[in-house]
Short mmCIF file of C-alpha atoms in Angstrom, two decimals:
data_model
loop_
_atom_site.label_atom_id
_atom_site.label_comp_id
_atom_site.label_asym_id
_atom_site.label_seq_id
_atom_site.Cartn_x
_atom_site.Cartn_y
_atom_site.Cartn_z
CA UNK S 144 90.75 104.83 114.00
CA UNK S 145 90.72 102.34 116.42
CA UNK S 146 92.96 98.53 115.44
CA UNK S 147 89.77 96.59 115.16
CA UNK S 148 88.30 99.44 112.84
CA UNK S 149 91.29 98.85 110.60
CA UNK S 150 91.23 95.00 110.60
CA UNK S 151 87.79 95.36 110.17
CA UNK S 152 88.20 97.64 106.83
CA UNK S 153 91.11 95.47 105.83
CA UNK S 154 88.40 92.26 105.80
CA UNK S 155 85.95 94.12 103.79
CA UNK S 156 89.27 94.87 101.30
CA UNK S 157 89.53 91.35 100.97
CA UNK S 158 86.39 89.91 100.56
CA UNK S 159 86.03 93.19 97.94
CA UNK S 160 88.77 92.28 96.36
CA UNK S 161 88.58 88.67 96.35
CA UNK S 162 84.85 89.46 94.62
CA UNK S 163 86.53 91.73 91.69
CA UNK S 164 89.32 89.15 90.67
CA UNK S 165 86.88 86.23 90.39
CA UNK S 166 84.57 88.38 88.63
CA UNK S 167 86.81 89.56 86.20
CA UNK S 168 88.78 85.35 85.87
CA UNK S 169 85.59 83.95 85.79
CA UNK S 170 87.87 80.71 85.16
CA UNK S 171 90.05 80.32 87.31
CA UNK S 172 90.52 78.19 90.54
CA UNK S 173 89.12 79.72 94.11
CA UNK S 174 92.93 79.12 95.42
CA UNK S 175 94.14 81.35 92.29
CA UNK S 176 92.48 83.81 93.00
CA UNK S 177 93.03 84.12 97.01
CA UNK S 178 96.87 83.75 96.06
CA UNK S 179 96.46 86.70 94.19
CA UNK S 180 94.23 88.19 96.61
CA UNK S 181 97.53 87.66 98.93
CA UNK S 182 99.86 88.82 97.15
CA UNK S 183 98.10 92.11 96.73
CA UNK S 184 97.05 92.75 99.79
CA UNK S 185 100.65 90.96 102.04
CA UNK S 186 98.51 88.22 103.87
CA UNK S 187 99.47 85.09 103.79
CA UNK S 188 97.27 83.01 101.63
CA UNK S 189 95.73 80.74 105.07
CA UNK S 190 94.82 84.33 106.42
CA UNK S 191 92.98 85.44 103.26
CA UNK S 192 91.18 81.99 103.22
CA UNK S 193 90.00 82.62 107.18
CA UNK S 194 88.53 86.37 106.66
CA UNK S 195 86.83 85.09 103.24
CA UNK S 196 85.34 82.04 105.80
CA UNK S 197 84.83 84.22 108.78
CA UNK S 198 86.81 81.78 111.04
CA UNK S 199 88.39 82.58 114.53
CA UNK S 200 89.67 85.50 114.78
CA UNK S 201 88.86 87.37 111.66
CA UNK S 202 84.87 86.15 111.95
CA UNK S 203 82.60 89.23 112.70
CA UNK S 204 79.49 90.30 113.89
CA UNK S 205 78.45 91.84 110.39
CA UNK S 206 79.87 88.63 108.24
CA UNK S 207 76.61 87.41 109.35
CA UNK S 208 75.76 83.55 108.18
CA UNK S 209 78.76 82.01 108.87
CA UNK S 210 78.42 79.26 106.08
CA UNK S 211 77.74 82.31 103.76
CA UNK S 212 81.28 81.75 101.79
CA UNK S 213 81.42 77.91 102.33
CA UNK S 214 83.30 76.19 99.75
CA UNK S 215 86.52 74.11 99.64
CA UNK S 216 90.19 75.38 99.21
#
């Protein structure tokens, strides 16, 4: 498996992840839950926020729309 294969399944982790804890804290703040996105996964919370946005680097060709996860941290 090739580095941008794994980068590539660690995105989909996230945004996978980042899908089941607000799901489940239907409450809670967007920055809670990519904190604890973070500290689950050993990102830094800015690199979390990027692959949920699709930004620079960690932006791909099957994100798709990139305003698909636009809201403000």
């Amino acid at each position: 498996m090739s580095r941008s294969q794994r980068l590539q399944r660690r995105n989909e982790k996230v945004r996978t992840l980042f899908d089941k804890i607000s799901a489940k804290n239907d409450k809670w703040r967007v920055d809670a839950v990519v904190a604890d996105v973070a500290k689950q996964m050993y990102l830094s919370t800015r690199t979390v926020e990027a692959i949920l946005k699709g930004e620079g680097i960690y932006g791909d060709e099957a994100n798709g729309d990139p305003d698909q996860m636009n809201f403000a941290f």
